[in-house]
Amino acid sequence: METIFHEKQEGSLCGQHCLNALLQGEYFTAVDLAQLAQDIDEQERHRMAEGGETSDEYQRFIQSPSDNMDDSGFFSVQVIASALRVWALDLIPFSARNEISMSAQTDPTLQKAYICNYREHWFTIRKIGRQWFNLNSLLTGPELISDTYLSLFLVQLQREGYSIFIVNGILPNCNADNVLAEQIVTQNEKPRLLSEVNKSKTKSKERNQSLTEEDDKELEEVLRMSIESNAEAERRQMETALAMSLESTPKPINQFSTEEEMLDRALKMSLEAL
């Protein structure tokens, strides 16, 4: 499983992650796809200009943001298809009525890969070696899919509103394909959604922070009790020293005029002794 190339979601660069997962390598960057999007925008602008650059339709077009990319990192199906044509690969709608699509609907395992899109999110389902994997960048890693579940999974995606495309053509050779062609892998634990992992980390951080605050409070209480204990010990030591001073210093009764003077004198001598 470690040999499978899988990019985790960064920003809204799912188009980039989808293509690289399909090709099993870092073949495209956001800059590459942005350049393709700009090229498509320019081609569309030329077509719109054929109707007259002073037309309301053309003016609305040039003033509108690009439909092929945005600042978040999203790329349109035209950009994805243009990137795949670099590798002589085509996108064919899964629900179409042509021969390839009908064959895929009957038995999805006869194809090599699928690209899925819903609400501007792209991800790849691909056969690597002899097994199928969901390479969604929103997951912590590749998800193993059985041949039986592949059909159910595609039906489920369609019901959820996903657009599914068959990747038609010969995919470039990859190390994972070579390795997994010789062995069957198992997956004891399914990958989790990154959003769930991040949420769990946030809760753990908050819990640790709460424990730290409780520890701080306990430490403050221990210090307070220690200070009070020291103060009490010092007070007792003072009383003991005073008592010892009075007992060990005999003086004539008439040396002091009053009992208060005697006590004051004893206290001073105790303090001097300390």
GROMACS .gro file of C-alpha atoms in nm:
model
  274
    1MET     CA    1   0.000   0.000   0.000
    2GLU     CA    2   0.296   0.230   0.069
    3THR     CA    3   0.394   0.220  -0.299
    4ILE     CA    4   0.068   0.390  -0.404
    5PHE     CA    5   0.105   0.762  -0.472
    6HIS     CA    6  -0.153   0.963  -0.279
    7GLU     CA    7  -0.172   1.339  -0.226
    8LYS     CA    8  -0.368   1.472   0.070
    9GLN     CA    9  -0.593   1.770   0.017
   10GLU     CA   10  -0.432   2.114   0.021
   11GLY     CA   11  -0.663   2.411  -0.014
   12SER     CA   12  -0.891   2.348  -0.311
   13LEU     CA   13  -0.627   2.180  -0.527
   14CYS     CA   14  -0.832   1.862  -0.566
   15GLY     CA   15  -0.796   1.884  -0.946
   16GLN     CA   16  -0.418   1.862  -0.914
   17HIS     CA   17  -0.443   1.580  -0.657
   18CYS     CA   18  -0.690   1.393  -0.877
   19LEU     CA   19  -0.464   1.402  -1.184
   20ASN     CA   20  -0.149   1.308  -0.994
   21ALA     CA   21  -0.329   1.019  -0.824
   22LEU     CA   22  -0.447   0.897  -1.163
   23LEU     CA   23  -0.099   0.918  -1.316
   24GLN     CA   24   0.067   0.802  -0.991
   25GLY     CA   25   0.324   1.079  -0.964
   26GLU     CA   26   0.381   1.452  -0.923
   27TYR     CA   27   0.310   1.528  -1.289
   28PHE     CA   28   0.104   1.845  -1.249
   29THR     CA   29   0.131   2.151  -1.026
   30ALA     CA   30  -0.121   2.425  -0.964
   31VAL     CA   31   0.088   2.651  -1.190
   32ASP     CA   32   0.068   2.398  -1.476
   33LEU     CA   33  -0.308   2.373  -1.448
   34ALA     CA   34  -0.347   2.750  -1.415
   35GLN     CA   35  -0.159   2.791  -1.743
   36LEU     CA   36  -0.390   2.542  -1.913
   37ALA     CA   37  -0.690   2.731  -1.773
   38GLN     CA   38  -0.556   3.060  -1.911
   39ASP     CA   39  -0.503   2.900  -2.251
   40ILE     CA   40  -0.864   2.778  -2.254
   41ASP     CA   41  -0.986   3.122  -2.142
   42GLU     CA   42  -0.797   3.277  -2.433
   43GLN     CA   43  -0.946   3.032  -2.681
   44GLU     CA   44  -1.294   3.105  -2.549
   45ARG     CA   45  -1.228   3.479  -2.573
   46HIS     CA   46  -1.130   3.446  -2.939
   47ARG     CA   47  -1.448   3.253  -3.013
   48MET     CA   48  -1.662   3.510  -2.835
   49ALA     CA   49  -1.486   3.793  -3.024
   50GLU     CA   50  -1.599   3.645  -3.353
   51GLY     CA   51  -1.946   3.777  -3.277
   52GLY     CA   52  -1.807   4.129  -3.234
   53GLU     CA   53  -1.604   4.276  -2.952
   54THR     CA   54  -1.863   4.549  -2.900
   55SER     CA   55  -2.148   4.304  -2.843
   56ASP     CA   56  -2.309   4.286  -2.502
   57GLU     CA   57  -2.235   3.914  -2.486
   58TYR     CA   58  -1.864   3.965  -2.542
   59GLN     CA   59  -1.846   4.250  -2.291
   60ARG     CA   60  -2.018   4.037  -2.027
   61PHE     CA   61  -1.776   3.755  -2.100
   62ILE     CA   62  -1.456   3.958  -2.059
   63GLN     CA   63  -1.587   4.119  -1.740
   64SER     CA   64  -1.682   3.788  -1.579
   65PRO     CA   65  -1.436   3.576  -1.378
   66SER     CA   66  -1.293   3.266  -1.541
   67ASP     CA   67  -1.510   2.955  -1.546
   68ASN     CA   68  -1.201   2.736  -1.575
   69MET     CA   69  -1.023   2.829  -1.252
   70ASP     CA   70  -1.055   3.046  -0.943
   71ASP     CA   71  -0.835   3.180  -0.665
   72SER     CA   72  -0.909   2.882  -0.440
   73GLY     CA   73  -0.741   2.637  -0.679
   74PHE     CA   74  -1.048   2.486  -0.843
   75PHE     CA   75  -1.015   2.378  -1.208
   76SER     CA   76  -1.294   2.299  -1.454
   77VAL     CA   77  -1.355   1.976  -1.642
   78GLN     CA   78  -1.211   2.146  -1.952
   79VAL     CA   79  -0.881   2.194  -1.768
   80ILE     CA   80  -0.880   1.834  -1.641
   81ALA     CA   81  -0.953   1.705  -1.992
   82SER     CA   82  -0.683   1.930  -2.143
   83ALA     CA   83  -0.427   1.800  -1.892
   84LEU     CA   84  -0.514   1.439  -1.976
   85ARG     CA   85  -0.479   1.500  -2.348
   86VAL     CA   86  -0.109   1.563  -2.280
   87TRP     CA   87  -0.095   1.190  -2.199
   88ALA     CA   88  -0.326   1.088  -2.487
   89LEU     CA   89  -0.605   1.016  -2.240
   90ASP     CA   90  -0.972   1.108  -2.286
   91LEU     CA   91  -1.264   1.161  -2.051
   92ILE     CA   92  -1.586   0.983  -2.145
   93PRO     CA   93  -1.906   1.039  -1.944
   94PHE     CA   94  -1.997   0.720  -1.759
   95SER     CA   95  -2.370   0.769  -1.825
   96ALA     CA   96  -2.330   0.820  -2.202
   97ARG     CA   97  -2.483   0.580  -2.457
   98ASN     CA   98  -2.165   0.497  -2.649
   99GLU     CA   99  -1.997   0.156  -2.659
  100ILE     CA  100  -1.732   0.227  -2.394
  101SER     CA  101  -1.980   0.378  -2.148
  102MET     CA  102  -2.232   0.097  -2.195
  103SER     CA  103  -1.956  -0.157  -2.133
  104ALA     CA  104  -1.850   0.025  -1.817
  105GLN     CA  105  -2.208   0.037  -1.690
  106THR     CA  106  -2.238  -0.339  -1.739
  107ASP     CA  107  -1.903  -0.419  -1.576
  108PRO     CA  108  -1.704  -0.125  -1.429
  109THR     CA  109  -1.402  -0.350  -1.364
  110LEU     CA  110  -1.335  -0.371  -1.740
  111GLN     CA  111  -1.204  -0.014  -1.733
  112LYS     CA  112  -0.879   0.114  -1.585
  113ALA     CA  113  -0.981   0.432  -1.402
  114TYR     CA  114  -1.260   0.677  -1.326
  115ILE     CA  115  -1.260   1.045  -1.238
  116CYS     CA  116  -1.545   1.179  -1.024
  117ASN     CA  117  -1.664   1.533  -0.960
  118TYR     CA  118  -1.920   1.687  -0.728
  119ARG     CA  119  -1.951   2.049  -0.620
  120GLU     CA  120  -1.603   2.139  -0.747
  121HIS     CA  121  -1.434   1.839  -0.584
  122TRP     CA  122  -1.238   1.596  -0.802
  123PHE     CA  123  -1.103   1.253  -0.713
  124THR     CA  124  -0.979   0.938  -0.885
  125ILE     CA  125  -1.078   0.573  -0.862
  126ARG     CA  126  -0.812   0.358  -1.024
  127LYS     CA  127  -0.711  -0.002  -1.072
  128ILE     CA  128  -0.354  -0.061  -0.954
  129GLY     CA  129  -0.215  -0.406  -1.006
  130ARG     CA  130  -0.517  -0.634  -0.979
  131GLN     CA  131  -0.716  -0.427  -0.729
  132TRP     CA  132  -0.919  -0.106  -0.723
  133PHE     CA  133  -0.847   0.192  -0.499
  134ASN     CA  134  -1.032   0.510  -0.407
  135LEU     CA  135  -0.762   0.779  -0.422
  136ASN     CA  136  -0.972   1.065  -0.287
  137SER     CA  137  -0.744   1.340  -0.152
  138LEU     CA  138  -0.991   1.401   0.131
  139LEU     CA  139  -0.888   1.066   0.279
  140THR     CA  140  -0.581   0.999   0.490
  141GLY     CA  141  -0.467   0.738   0.235
  142PRO     CA  142  -0.578   0.505  -0.046
  143GLU     CA  143  -0.895   0.305   0.020
  144LEU     CA  144  -0.909  -0.051  -0.109
  145ILE     CA  145  -1.228  -0.129  -0.306
  146SER     CA  146  -1.334  -0.479  -0.400
  147ASP     CA  147  -1.454  -0.556  -0.753
  148THR     CA  148  -1.802  -0.620  -0.617
  149TYR     CA  149  -1.816  -0.296  -0.421
  150LEU     CA  150  -1.688  -0.090  -0.718
  151SER     CA  151  -2.022  -0.120  -0.898
  152LEU     CA  152  -2.214  -0.028  -0.581
  153PHE     CA  153  -1.979   0.261  -0.511
  154LEU     CA  154  -2.028   0.413  -0.856
  155VAL     CA  155  -2.406   0.379  -0.825
  156GLN     CA  156  -2.392   0.545  -0.483
  157LEU     CA  157  -2.185   0.835  -0.622
  158GLN     CA  158  -2.435   0.888  -0.903
  159ARG     CA  159  -2.721   0.901  -0.653
  160GLU     CA  160  -2.531   1.161  -0.454
  161GLY     CA  161  -2.503   1.379  -0.763
  162TYR     CA  162  -2.148   1.302  -0.877
  163SER     CA  163  -2.048   1.330  -1.241
  164ILE     CA  164  -1.840   1.023  -1.331
  165PHE     CA  165  -1.599   1.002  -1.623
  166ILE     CA  166  -1.422   0.702  -1.768
  167VAL     CA  167  -1.053   0.756  -1.832
  168ASN     CA  168  -0.997   0.610  -2.177
  169GLY     CA  169  -0.644   0.535  -2.298
  170ILE     CA  170  -0.320   0.382  -2.177
  171LEU     CA  171  -0.205   0.510  -1.840
  172PRO     CA  172   0.169   0.568  -1.789
  173ASN     CA  173   0.361   0.288  -1.621
  174CYS     CA  174   0.405   0.330  -1.245
  175ASN     CA  175   0.593   0.152  -0.969
  176ALA     CA  176   0.279   0.075  -0.769
  177ASP     CA  177   0.124  -0.102  -1.068
  178ASN     CA  178   0.434  -0.319  -1.105
  179VAL     CA  179   0.450  -0.407  -0.735
  180LEU     CA  180   0.080  -0.479  -0.683
  181ALA     CA  181   0.060  -0.684  -1.002
  182GLU     CA  182   0.263  -0.946  -0.814
  183GLN     CA  183   0.067  -0.944  -0.488
  184ILE     CA  184  -0.276  -0.898  -0.338
  185VAL     CA  185  -0.299  -0.642  -0.057
  186THR     CA  186  -0.544  -0.629   0.232
  187GLN     CA  187  -0.661  -0.336   0.439
  188ASN     CA  188  -0.759  -0.398   0.800
  189GLU     CA  189  -0.845  -0.036   0.872
  190LYS     CA  190  -1.013   0.198   0.627
  191PRO     CA  191  -0.860   0.546   0.585
  192ARG     CA  192  -1.040   0.827   0.761
  193LEU     CA  193  -1.157   1.161   0.629
  194LEU     CA  194  -0.899   1.434   0.690
  195SER     CA  195  -1.175   1.655   0.831
  196GLU     CA  196  -1.249   1.396   1.101
  197VAL     CA  197  -0.881   1.362   1.185
  198ASN     CA  198  -0.839   1.740   1.212
  199LYS     CA  199  -1.150   1.764   1.427
  200SER     CA  200  -1.015   1.491   1.655
  201LYS     CA  201  -0.680   1.672   1.680
  202THR     CA  202  -0.858   1.996   1.769
  203LYS     CA  203  -1.058   1.826   2.043
  204SER     CA  204  -0.744   1.658   2.176
  205LYS     CA  205  -0.562   1.992   2.179
  206GLU     CA  206  -0.849   2.158   2.363
  207ARG     CA  207  -0.859   1.868   2.612
  208ASN     CA  208  -0.484   1.892   2.672
  209GLN     CA  209  -0.514   2.268   2.715
  210SER     CA  210  -0.792   2.214   2.968
  211LEU     CA  211  -0.577   1.961   3.156
  212THR     CA  212  -0.286   2.207   3.155
  213GLU     CA  213  -0.508   2.477   3.303
  214GLU     CA  214  -0.621   2.234   3.575
  215ASP     CA  215  -0.258   2.143   3.645
  216ASP     CA  216  -0.173   2.514   3.676
  217LYS     CA  217  -0.456   2.562   3.924
  218GLU     CA  218  -0.339   2.263   4.128
  219LEU     CA  219   0.016   2.398   4.127
  220GLU     CA  220  -0.103   2.738   4.244
  221GLU     CA  221  -0.297   2.571   4.525
  222VAL     CA  222   0.007   2.367   4.629
  223LEU     CA  223   0.224   2.681   4.631
  224ARG     CA  224  -0.035   2.870   4.834
  225MET     CA  225  -0.056   2.590   5.089
  226SER     CA  226   0.323   2.570   5.100
  227ILE     CA  227   0.352   2.944   5.165
  228GLU     CA  228   0.089   2.924   5.440
  229SER     CA  229   0.264   2.622   5.590
  230ASN     CA  230   0.600   2.802   5.592
  231ALA     CA  231   0.445   3.108   5.751
  232GLU     CA  232   0.286   2.889   6.019
  233ALA     CA  233   0.618   2.714   6.083
  234GLU     CA  234   0.798   3.047   6.117
  235ARG     CA  235   0.534   3.169   6.362
  236ARG     CA  236   0.574   2.858   6.573
  237GLN     CA  237   0.953   2.892   6.565
  238MET     CA  238   0.917   3.253   6.686
  239GLU     CA  239   0.695   3.147   6.972
  240THR     CA  240   0.936   2.867   7.070
  241ALA     CA  241   1.235   3.100   7.058
  242LEU     CA  242   1.050   3.354   7.269
  243ALA     CA  243   0.960   3.094   7.527
  244MET     CA  244   1.316   2.961   7.542
  245SER     CA  245   1.449   3.315   7.580
  246LEU     CA  246   1.221   3.383   7.872
  247GLU     CA  247   1.312   3.056   8.038
  248SER     CA  248   1.690   3.087   7.993
  249THR     CA  249   1.734   3.452   8.095
  250PRO     CA  250   1.675   3.498   8.470
  251LYS     CA  251   1.653   3.852   8.588
  252PRO     CA  252   1.569   4.025   8.915
  253ILE     CA  253   1.200   4.079   8.963
  254ASN     CA  254   1.246   4.450   9.021
  255GLN     CA  255   1.447   4.504   8.700
  256PHE     CA  256   1.129   4.580   8.515
  257SER     CA  257   0.864   4.810   8.641
  258THR     CA  258   0.575   4.629   8.476
  259GLU     CA  259   0.487   4.294   8.323
  260GLU     CA  260   0.452   4.463   7.983
  261GLU     CA  261   0.812   4.585   8.001
  262MET     CA  262   0.927   4.234   8.082
  263LEU     CA  263   0.752   4.092   7.780
  264ASP     CA  264   0.886   4.366   7.552
  265ARG     CA  265   1.239   4.302   7.673
  266ALA     CA  266   1.205   3.925   7.617
  267LEU     CA  267   1.069   3.978   7.267
  268LYS     CA  268   1.360   4.207   7.172
  269MET     CA  269   1.614   3.956   7.300
  270SER     CA  270   1.440   3.677   7.103
  271LEU     CA  271   1.451   3.880   6.784
  272GLU     CA  272   1.819   3.960   6.838
  273ALA     CA  273   1.889   3.590   6.888
  274LEU     CA  274   1.722   3.510   6.553
   0.00000   0.00000   0.00000
